[in-house]
CSV table of N, CA and C in Angstrom, one decimal:
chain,number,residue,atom,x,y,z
C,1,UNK,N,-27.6,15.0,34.0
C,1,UNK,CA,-26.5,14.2,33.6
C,1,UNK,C,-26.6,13.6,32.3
C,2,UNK,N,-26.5,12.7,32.3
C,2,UNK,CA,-26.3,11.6,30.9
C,2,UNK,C,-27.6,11.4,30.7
C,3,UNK,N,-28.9,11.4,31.1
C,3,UNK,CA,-29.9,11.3,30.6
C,3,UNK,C,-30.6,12.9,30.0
C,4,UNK,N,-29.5,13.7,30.1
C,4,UNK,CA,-30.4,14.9,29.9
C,4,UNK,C,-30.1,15.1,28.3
C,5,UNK,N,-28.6,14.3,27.7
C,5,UNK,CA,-28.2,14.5,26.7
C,5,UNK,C,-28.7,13.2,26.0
C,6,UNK,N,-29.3,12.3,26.2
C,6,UNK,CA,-30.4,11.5,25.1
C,6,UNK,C,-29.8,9.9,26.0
C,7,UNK,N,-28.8,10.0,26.8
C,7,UNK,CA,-28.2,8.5,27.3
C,7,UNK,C,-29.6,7.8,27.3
C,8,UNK,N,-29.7,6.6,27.1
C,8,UNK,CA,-30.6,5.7,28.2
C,8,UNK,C,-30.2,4.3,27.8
C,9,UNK,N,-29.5,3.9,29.2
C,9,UNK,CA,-29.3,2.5,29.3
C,9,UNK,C,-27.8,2.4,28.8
C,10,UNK,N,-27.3,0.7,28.9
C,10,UNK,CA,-26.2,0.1,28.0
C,10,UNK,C,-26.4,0.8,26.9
C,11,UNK,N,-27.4,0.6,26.0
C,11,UNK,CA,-26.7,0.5,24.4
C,11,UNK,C,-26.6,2.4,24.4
C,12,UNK,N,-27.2,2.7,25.1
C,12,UNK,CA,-26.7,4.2,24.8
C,12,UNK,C,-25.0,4.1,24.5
C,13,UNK,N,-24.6,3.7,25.5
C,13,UNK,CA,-23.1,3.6,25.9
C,13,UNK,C,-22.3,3.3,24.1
C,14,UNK,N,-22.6,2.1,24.0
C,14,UNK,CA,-22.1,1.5,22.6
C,14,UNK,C,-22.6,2.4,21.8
C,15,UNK,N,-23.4,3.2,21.8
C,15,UNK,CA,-23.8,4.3,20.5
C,15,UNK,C,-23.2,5.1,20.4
C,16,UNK,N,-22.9,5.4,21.6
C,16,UNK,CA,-21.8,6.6,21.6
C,16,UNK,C,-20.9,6.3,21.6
C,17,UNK,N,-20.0,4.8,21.6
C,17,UNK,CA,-18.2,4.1,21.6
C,17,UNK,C,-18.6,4.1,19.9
C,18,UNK,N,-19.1,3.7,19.6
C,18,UNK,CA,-19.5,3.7,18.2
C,18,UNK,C,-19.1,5.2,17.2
C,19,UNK,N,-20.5,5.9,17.8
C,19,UNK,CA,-20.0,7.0,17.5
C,19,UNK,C,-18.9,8.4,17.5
C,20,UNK,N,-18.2,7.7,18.4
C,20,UNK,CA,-16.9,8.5,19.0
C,20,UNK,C,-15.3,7.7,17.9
C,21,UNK,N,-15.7,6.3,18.2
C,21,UNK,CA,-15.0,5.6,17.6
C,21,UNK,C,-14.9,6.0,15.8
C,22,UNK,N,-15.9,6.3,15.4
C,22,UNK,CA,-16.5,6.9,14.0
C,22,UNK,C,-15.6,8.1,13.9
C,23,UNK,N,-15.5,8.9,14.7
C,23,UNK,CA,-15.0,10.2,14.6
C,23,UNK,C,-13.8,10.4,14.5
C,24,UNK,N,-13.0,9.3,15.3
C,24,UNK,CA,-11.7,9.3,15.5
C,24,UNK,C,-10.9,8.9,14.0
C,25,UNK,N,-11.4,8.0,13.7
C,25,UNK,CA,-10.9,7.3,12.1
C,25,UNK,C,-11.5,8.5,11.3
C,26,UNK,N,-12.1,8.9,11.2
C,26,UNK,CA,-12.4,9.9,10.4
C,26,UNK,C,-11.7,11.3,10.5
C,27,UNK,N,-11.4,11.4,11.8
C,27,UNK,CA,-10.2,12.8,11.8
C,27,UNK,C,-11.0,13.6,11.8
C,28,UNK,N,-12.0,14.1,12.0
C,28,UNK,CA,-12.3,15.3,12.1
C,28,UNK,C,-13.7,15.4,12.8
C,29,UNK,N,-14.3,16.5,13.0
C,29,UNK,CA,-15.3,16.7,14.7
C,29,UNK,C,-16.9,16.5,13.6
C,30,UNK,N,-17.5,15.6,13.2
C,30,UNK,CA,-19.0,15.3,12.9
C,30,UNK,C,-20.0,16.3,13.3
C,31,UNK,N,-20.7,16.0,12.8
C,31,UNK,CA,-22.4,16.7,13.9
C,31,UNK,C,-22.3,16.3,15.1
C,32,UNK,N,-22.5,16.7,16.4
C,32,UNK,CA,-23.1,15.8,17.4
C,32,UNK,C,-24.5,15.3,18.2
C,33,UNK,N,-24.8,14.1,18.1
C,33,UNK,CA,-25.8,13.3,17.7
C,33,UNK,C,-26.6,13.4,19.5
C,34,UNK,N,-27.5,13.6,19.1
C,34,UNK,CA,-28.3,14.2,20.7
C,34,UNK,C,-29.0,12.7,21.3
C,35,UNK,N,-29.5,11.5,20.3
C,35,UNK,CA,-30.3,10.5,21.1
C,35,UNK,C,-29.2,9.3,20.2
C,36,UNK,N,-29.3,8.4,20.5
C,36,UNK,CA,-29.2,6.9,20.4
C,36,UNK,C,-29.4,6.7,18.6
C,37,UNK,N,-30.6,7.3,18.3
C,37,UNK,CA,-30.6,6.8,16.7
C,37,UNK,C,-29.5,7.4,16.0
C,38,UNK,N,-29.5,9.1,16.2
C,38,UNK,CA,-28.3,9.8,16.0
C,38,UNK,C,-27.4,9.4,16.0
C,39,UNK,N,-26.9,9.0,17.1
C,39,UNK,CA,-25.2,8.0,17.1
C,39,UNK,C,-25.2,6.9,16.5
C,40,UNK,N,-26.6,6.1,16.1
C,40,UNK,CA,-26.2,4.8,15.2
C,40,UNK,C,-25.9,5.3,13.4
C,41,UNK,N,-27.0,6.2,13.4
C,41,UNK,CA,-26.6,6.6,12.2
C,41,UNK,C,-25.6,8.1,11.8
C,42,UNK,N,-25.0,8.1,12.8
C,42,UNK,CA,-23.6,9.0,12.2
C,42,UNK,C,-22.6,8.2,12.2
C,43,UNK,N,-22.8,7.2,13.1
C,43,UNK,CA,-22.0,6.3,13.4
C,43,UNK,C,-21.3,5.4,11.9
C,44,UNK,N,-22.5,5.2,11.3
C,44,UNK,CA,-22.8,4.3,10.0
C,44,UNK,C,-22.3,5.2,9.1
C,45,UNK,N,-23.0,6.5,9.0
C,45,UNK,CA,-22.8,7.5,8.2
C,45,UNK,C,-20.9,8.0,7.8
C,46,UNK,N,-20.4,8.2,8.8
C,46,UNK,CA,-19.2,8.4,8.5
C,46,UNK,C,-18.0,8.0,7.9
C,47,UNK,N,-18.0,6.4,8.1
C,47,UNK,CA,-17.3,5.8,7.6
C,47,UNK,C,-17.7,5.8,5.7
C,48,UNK,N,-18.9,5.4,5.5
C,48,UNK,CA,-19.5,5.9,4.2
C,48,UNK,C,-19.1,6.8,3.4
C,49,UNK,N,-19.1,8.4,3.8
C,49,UNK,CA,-18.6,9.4,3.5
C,49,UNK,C,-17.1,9.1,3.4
C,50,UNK,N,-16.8,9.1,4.6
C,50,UNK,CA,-14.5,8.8,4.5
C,50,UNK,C,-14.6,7.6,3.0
C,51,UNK,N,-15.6,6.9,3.0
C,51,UNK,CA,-14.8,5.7,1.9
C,51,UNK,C,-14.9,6.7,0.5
C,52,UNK,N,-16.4,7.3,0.4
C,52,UNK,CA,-16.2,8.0,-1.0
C,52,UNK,C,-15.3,8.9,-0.9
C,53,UNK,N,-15.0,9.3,0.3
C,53,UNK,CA,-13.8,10.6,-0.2
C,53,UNK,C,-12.3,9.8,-0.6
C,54,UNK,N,-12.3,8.7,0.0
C,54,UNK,CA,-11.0,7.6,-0.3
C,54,UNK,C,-11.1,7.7,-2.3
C,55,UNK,N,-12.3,7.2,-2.2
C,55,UNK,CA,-12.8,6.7,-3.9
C,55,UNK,C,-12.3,8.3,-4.8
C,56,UNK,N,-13.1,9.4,-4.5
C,56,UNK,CA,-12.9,10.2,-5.2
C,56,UNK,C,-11.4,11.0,-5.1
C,57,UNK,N,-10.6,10.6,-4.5
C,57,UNK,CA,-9.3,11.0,-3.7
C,57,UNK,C,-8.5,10.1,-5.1
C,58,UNK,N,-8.7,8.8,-5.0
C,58,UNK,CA,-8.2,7.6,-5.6
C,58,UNK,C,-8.2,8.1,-7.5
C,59,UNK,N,-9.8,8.6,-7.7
C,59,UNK,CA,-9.7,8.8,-8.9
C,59,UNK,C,-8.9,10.2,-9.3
C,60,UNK,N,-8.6,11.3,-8.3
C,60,UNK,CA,-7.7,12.1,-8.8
C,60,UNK,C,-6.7,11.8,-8.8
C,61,UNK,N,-5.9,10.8,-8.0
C,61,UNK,CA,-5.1,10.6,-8.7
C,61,UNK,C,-4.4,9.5,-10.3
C,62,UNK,N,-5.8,8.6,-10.0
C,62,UNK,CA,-5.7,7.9,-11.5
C,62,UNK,C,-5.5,9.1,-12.2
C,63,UNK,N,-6.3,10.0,-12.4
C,63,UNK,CA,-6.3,11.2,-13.7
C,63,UNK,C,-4.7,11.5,-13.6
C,64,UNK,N,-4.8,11.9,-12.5
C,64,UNK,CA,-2.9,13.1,-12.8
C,64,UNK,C,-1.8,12.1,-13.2
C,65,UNK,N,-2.1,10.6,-12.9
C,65,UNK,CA,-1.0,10.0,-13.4
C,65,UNK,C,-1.0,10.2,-15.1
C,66,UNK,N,-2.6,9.5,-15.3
C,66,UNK,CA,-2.7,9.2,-16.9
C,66,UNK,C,-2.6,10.8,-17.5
C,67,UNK,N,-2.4,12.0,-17.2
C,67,UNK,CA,-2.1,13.0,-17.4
C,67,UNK,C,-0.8,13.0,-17.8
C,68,UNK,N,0.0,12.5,-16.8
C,68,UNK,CA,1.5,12.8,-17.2
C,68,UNK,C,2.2,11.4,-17.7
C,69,UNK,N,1.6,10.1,-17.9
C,69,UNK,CA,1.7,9.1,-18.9
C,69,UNK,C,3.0,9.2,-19.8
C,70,UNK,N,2.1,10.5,-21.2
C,70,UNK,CA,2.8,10.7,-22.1
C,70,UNK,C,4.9,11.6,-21.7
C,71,UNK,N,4.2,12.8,-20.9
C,71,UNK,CA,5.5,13.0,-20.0
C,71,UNK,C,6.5,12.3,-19.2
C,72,UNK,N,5.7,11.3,-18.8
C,72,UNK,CA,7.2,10.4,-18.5
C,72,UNK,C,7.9,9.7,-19.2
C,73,UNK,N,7.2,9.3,-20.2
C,73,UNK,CA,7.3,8.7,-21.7
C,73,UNK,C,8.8,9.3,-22.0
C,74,UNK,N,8.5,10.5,-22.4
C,74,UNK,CA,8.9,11.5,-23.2
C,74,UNK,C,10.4,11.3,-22.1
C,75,UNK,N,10.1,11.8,-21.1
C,75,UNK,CA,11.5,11.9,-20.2
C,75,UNK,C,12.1,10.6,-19.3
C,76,UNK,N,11.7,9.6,-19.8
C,76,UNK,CA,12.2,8.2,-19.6
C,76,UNK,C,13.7,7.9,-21.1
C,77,UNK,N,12.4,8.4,-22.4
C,77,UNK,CA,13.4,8.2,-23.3
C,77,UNK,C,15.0,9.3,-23.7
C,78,UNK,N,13.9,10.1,-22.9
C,78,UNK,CA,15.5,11.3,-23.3
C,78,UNK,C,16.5,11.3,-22.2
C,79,UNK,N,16.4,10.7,-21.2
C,79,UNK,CA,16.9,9.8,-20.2
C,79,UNK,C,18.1,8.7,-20.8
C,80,UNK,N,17.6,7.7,-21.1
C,80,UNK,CA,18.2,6.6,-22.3
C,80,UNK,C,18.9,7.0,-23.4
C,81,UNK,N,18.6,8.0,-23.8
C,81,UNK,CA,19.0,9.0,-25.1
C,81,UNK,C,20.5,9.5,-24.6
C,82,UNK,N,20.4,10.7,-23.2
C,82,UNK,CA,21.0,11.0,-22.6
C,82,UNK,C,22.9,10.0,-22.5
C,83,UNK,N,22.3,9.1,-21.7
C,83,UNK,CA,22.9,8.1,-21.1
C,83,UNK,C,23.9,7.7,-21.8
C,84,UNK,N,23.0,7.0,-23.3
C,84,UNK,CA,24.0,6.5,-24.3
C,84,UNK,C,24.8,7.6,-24.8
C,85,UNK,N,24.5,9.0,-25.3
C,85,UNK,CA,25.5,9.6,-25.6
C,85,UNK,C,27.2,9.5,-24.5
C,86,UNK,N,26.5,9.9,-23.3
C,86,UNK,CA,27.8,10.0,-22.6
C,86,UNK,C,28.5,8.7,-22.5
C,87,UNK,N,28.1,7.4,-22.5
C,87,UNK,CA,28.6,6.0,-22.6
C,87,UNK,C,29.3,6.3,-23.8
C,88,UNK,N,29.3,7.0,-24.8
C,88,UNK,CA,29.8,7.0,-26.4
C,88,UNK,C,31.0,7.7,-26.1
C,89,UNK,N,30.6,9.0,-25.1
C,89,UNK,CA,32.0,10.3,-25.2
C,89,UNK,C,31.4,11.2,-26.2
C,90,UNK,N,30.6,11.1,-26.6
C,90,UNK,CA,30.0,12.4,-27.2
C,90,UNK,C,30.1,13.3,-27.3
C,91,UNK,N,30.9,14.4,-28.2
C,91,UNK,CA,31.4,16.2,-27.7
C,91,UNK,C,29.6,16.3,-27.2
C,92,UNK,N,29.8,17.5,-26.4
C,92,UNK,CA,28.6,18.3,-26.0
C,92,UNK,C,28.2,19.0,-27.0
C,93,UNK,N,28.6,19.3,-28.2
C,93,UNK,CA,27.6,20.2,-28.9
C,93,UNK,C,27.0,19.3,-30.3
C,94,UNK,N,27.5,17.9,-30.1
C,94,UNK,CA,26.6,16.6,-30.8
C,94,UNK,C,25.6,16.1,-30.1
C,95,UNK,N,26.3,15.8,-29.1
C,95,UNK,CA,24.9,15.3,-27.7
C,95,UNK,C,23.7,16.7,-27.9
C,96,UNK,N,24.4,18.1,-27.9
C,96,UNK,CA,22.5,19.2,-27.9
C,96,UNK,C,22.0,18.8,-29.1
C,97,UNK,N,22.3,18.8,-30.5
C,97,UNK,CA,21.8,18.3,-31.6
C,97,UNK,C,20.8,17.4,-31.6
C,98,UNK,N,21.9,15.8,-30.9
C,98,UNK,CA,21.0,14.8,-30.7
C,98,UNK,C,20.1,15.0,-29.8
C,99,UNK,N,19.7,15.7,-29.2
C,99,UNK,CA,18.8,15.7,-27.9
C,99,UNK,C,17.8,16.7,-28.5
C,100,UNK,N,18.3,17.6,-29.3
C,100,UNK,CA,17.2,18.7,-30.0
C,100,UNK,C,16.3,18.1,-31.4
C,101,UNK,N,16.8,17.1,-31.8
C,101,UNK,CA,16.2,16.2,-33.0
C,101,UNK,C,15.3,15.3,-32.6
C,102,UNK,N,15.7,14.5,-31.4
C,102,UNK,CA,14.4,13.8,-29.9
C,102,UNK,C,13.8,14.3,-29.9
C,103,UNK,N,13.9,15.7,-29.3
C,103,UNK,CA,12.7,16.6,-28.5
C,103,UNK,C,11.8,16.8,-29.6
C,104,UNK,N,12.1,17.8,-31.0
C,104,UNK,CA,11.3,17.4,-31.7
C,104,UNK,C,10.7,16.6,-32.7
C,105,UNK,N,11.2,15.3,-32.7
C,105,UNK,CA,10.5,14.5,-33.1
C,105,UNK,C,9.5,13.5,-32.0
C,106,UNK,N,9.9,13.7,-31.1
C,106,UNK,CA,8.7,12.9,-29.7
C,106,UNK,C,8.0,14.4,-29.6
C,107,UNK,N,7.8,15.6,-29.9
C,107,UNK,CA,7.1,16.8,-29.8
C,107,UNK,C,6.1,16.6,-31.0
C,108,UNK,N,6.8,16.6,-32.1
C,108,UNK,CA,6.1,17.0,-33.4
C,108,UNK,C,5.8,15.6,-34.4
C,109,UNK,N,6.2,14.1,-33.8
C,109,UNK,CA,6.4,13.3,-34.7
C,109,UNK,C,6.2,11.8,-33.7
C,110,UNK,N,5.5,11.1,-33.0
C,110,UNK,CA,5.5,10.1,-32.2
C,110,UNK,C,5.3,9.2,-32.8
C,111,UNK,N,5.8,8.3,-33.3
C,111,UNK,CA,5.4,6.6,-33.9
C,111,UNK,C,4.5,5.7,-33.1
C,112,UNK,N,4.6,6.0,-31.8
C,112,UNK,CA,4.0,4.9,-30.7
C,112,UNK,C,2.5,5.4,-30.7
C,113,UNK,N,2.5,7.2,-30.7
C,113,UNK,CA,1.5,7.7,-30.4
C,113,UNK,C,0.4,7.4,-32.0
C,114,UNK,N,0.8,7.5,-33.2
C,114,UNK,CA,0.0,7.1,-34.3
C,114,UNK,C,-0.2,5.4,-34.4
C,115,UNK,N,0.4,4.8,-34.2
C,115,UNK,CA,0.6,3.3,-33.7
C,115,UNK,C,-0.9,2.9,-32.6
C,116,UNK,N,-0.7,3.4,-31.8
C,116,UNK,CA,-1.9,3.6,-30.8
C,116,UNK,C,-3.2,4.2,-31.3
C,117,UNK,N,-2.9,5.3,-32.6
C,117,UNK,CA,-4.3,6.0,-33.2
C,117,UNK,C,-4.5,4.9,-34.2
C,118,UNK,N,-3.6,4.2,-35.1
C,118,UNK,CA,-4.4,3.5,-36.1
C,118,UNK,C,-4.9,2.0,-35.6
C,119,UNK,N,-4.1,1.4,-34.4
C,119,UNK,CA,-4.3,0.0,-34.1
C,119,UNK,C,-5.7,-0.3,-34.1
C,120,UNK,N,-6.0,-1.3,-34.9
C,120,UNK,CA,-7.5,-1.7,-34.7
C,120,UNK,C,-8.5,-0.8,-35.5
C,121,UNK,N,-8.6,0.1,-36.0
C,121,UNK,CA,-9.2,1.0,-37.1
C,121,UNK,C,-9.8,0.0,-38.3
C,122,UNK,N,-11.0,0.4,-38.8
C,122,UNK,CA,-11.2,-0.4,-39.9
C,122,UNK,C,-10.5,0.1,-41.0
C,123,UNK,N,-10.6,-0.9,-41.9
C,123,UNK,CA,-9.5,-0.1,-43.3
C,123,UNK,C,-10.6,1.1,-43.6
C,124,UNK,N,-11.7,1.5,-43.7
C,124,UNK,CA,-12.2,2.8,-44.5
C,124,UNK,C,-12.1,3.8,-43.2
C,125,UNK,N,-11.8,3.6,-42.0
C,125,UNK,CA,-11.8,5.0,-41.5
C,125,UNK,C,-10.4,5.1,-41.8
C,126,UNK,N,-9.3,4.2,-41.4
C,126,UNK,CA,-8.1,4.3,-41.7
C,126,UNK,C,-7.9,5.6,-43.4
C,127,UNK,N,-8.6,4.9,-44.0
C,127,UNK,CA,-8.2,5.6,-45.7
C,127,UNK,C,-8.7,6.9,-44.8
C,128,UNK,N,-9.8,7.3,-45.1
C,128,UNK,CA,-10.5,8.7,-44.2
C,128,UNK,C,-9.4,9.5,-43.5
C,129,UNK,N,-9.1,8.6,-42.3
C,129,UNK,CA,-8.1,9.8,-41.8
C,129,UNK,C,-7.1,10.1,-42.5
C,130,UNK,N,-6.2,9.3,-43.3
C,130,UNK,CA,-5.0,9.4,-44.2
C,130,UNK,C,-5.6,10.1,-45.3
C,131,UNK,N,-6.7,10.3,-45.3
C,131,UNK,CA,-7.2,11.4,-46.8
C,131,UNK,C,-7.3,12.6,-46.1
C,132,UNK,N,-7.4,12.5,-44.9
C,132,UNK,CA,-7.7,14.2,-44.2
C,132,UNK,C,-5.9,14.6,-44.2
C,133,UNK,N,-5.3,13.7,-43.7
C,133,UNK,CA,-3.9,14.1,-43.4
C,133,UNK,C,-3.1,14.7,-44.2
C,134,UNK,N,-3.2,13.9,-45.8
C,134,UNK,CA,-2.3,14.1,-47.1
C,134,UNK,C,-3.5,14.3,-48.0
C,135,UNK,N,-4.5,15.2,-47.7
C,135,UNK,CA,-5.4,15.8,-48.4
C,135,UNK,C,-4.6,16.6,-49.5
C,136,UNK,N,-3.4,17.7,-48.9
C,136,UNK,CA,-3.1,19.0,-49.8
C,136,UNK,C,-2.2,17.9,-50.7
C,137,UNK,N,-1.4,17.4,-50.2
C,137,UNK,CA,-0.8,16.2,-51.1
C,137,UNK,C,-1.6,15.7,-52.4
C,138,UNK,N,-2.6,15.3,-51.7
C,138,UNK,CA,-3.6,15.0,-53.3
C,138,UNK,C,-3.9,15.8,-53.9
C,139,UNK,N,-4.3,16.9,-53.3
C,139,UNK,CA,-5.0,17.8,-54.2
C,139,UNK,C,-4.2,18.8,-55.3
C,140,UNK,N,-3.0,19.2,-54.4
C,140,UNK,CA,-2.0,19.7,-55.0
C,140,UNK,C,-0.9,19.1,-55.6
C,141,UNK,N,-1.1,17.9,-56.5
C,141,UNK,CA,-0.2,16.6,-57.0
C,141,UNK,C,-1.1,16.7,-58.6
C,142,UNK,N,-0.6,17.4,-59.5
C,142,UNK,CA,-1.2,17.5,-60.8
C,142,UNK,C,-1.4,15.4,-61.5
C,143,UNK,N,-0.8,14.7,-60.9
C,143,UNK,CA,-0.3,13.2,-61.3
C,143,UNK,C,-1.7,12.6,-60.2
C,144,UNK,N,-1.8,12.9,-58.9
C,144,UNK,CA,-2.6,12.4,-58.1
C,144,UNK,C,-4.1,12.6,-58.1
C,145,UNK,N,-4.9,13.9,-58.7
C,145,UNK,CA,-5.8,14.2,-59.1
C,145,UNK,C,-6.5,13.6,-60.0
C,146,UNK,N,-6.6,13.0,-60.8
C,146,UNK,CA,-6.9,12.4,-61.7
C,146,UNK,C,-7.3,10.7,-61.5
C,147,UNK,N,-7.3,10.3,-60.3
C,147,UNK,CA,-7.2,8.7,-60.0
C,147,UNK,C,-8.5,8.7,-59.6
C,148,UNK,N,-9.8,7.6,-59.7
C,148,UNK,CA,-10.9,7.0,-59.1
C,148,UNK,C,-10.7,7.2,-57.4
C,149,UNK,N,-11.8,7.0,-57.3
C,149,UNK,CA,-11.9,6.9,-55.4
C,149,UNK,C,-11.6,5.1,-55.1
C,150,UNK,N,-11.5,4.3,-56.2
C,150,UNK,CA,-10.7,2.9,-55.5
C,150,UNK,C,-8.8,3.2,-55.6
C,151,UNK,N,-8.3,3.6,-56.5
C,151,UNK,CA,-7.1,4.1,-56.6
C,151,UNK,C,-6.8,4.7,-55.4
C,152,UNK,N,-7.4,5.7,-55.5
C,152,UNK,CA,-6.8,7.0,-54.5
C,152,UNK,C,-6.8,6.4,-53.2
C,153,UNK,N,-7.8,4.9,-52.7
C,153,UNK,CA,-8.0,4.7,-51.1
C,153,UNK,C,-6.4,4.0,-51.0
C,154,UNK,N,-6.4,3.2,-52.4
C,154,UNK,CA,-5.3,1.9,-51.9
C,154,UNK,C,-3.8,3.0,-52.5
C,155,UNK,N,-3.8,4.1,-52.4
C,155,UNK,CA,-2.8,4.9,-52.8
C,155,UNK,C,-2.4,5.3,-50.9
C,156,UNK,N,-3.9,5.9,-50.5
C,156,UNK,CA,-3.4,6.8,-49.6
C,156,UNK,C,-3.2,5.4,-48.1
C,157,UNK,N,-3.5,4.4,-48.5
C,157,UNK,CA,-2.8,4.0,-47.3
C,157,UNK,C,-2.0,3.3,-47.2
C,158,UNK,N,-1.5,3.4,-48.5
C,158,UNK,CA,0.8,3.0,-48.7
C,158,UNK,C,0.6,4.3,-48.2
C,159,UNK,N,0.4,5.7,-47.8
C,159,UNK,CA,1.4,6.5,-47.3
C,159,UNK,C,1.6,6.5,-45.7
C,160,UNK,N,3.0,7.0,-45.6
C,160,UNK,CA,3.0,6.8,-44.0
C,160,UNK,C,3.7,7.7,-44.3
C,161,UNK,N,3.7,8.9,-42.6
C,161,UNK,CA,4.2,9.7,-42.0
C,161,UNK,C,5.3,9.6,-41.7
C,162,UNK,N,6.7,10.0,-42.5
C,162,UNK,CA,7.9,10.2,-41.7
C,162,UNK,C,9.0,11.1,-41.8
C,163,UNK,N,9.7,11.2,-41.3
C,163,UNK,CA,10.8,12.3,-41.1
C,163,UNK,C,11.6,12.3,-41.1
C,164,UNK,N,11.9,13.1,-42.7
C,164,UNK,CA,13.1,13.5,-43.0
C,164,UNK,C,14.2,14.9,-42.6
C,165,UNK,N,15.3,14.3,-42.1
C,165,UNK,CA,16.6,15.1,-41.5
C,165,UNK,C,17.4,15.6,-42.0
């Protein structure tokens, strides 16, 4: 009987409520534990396991949100975009315009998103990146060529990126 499968005594009993009780919240069928130490430590062990799979469960989905962050972004404002046209009366072939001039400018042109790349930058990486950006600009500007490397820093970071329609 019950002693042949490792029982002995009370606390057998609670090793095994323990470890049955372990299994149940965990959903699914464990090892099965032949003596007393077995059941205290699957018993222990399981919950353990369930918590990191909770944790690494948790951080996939942190990732897929911050994945699609910028996507909801994107479709929150063309949403708002949307809205006000038809609040206006908009013909439909002003509203595709205005909605194709959105798309690529939140595609090809983000203010929030360079806003976010330059915030906090020192002024010399700042110049650096704005010399990689409007590099051909310099180089190919017969008027721009010709300036010192103090000129050219406090030149290139009056320039800013914008778009003309």
């Amino acid at each position: 009987g019950l002693q042949d499968e490792g029982f002995r005594g009370q606390d057998s009993y609670y090793a095994m409520t323990l470890n049955q009780i372990a299994y149940i919240f965990a959903g699914q069928g464990a090892p099965v534990a032949q003596n007393d130490m077995e059941r205290y430590f699957l018993s222990s062990l399981t919950p353990l396991v369930q918590m990191s799979m909770a944790y690494v469960f948790a951080e996939l989905v942190l990732l897929a949100n911050r994945m699609s962050i910028m996507s909801n972004r994107r479709l929150e404002a063309m949403a708002f975009i949307q809205a006000a046209m038809e609040a206006l009366g908009l013909p439909r072939e002003i509203q595709g315009r205005i909605l194709r001039y959105h798309g690529y400018i939140q595609r090809h042109h983000n203010p929030d998103m360079y806003e976010a790349l330059l915030n906090g930058l020192s002024r010399d990486l700042v110049v650096e990146m704005k010399r990689f950006i409007f590099g051909k600009l310099l180089s190919d500007s017969p008027m721009l060529q010709d300036l010192d490397e103090q000129h050219t820093a406090e030149l290139v970071q009056a320039f800013q990126e914008i778009v003309v329609s």
